[in-house]
């Protein structure tokens, strides 16, 4: 209540000051102060236009210089190169057009500022000029769109060619679980109705499905470098989005359906850590962390670079914390790691004394 009163008083005081200024202005019988711009006003505005031109290019150059280093490092997946090239080509074209048009706009506003007695040239139309400034954007945009569509189709083509590794990414508020398809490289059936927390069957795998027995559930994603991975993405509750920025990959996780994305990792975690821009990023981050440590603040442990899977849909209050570490390693290291993991049969089906699932055959078929 006090806040409302204070606000009301402040607003009333502001109105009073504004009204008093008005009265003061009206009492000054100045003949100079007309509402029509004179030569001095026009000149002043012309110079302001020119100053604005200098300002926007100064700030553009400054931002490039200052913030270039916070951009993502080079893409760590095969399609990521194409993705980055498309982005670069689009941005360079936009940048060139922007520089030319903005410069002309601001410069002419400065050059032709109003002067008494000077009249604007009446120029009705020019077919040739209009043809030129229509056809150039048409060709450029058509080219960009075709190039974009071509890249998009290539990136979004999820197929089984080249013996891909099949991995499920399962999102729920607020964590990710990854499921490897095991020896058979076929994921077992799963349905939200078969989730059994008591038995730690958190993904609702169908225990009667033989393909499910060798599936491996993990909380850290390991990927062999150079092998294509087909991701099958599911959500238990709300919309999530599996986002792997270093691999230029993102796909929504939608309850009730399986979405897909495929990529081939090309740089191991170890190799990525040796890249100069990553070394620099880690150094900069750890300097900030050391400062925090000195002040006794939280989140001050030294940081080491890792690939990461994030959720990129605001899915609830702990959304920011929904992430999973990704490790890209040599095929040998990956094979050793996966051999070390327990299968679904070893963890859940082993102590399957009394089946608790009452899912009907129809429901299983529907889930398929
Ligand atoms: Cu989420």
Short mmCIF file of N, CA and C and ligand atoms in Angstrom, two decimals, residues 240 311 313 315 319 322, ligand 1:
data_model
loop_
_atom_site.label_atom_id
_atom_site.label_comp_id
_atom_site.label_asym_id
_atom_site.label_seq_id
_atom_site.Cartn_x
_atom_site.Cartn_y
_atom_site.Cartn_z
N UNK A 240 10.58 -30.61 -24.85
CA UNK A 240 11.98 -30.27 -24.57
C UNK A 240 12.64 -30.13 -25.94
N UNK A 311 18.93 -28.63 -22.93
CA UNK A 311 17.53 -28.51 -23.32
C UNK A 311 17.34 -27.07 -23.79
N UNK A 313 14.31 -25.72 -24.80
CA UNK A 313 12.93 -25.25 -24.69
C UNK A 313 12.71 -24.95 -23.21
N UNK A 315 11.24 -25.43 -20.28
CA UNK A 315 10.31 -26.51 -19.97
C UNK A 315 9.89 -26.51 -18.51
N UNK A 319 14.75 -25.83 -15.92
CA UNK A 319 15.14 -26.02 -17.32
C UNK A 319 16.63 -25.73 -17.55
N UNK A 322 19.09 -28.58 -17.18
CA UNK A 322 18.83 -29.83 -17.87
C UNK A 322 19.91 -30.06 -18.92
CU1 LIG B 1 13.66 -29.36 -20.96
#
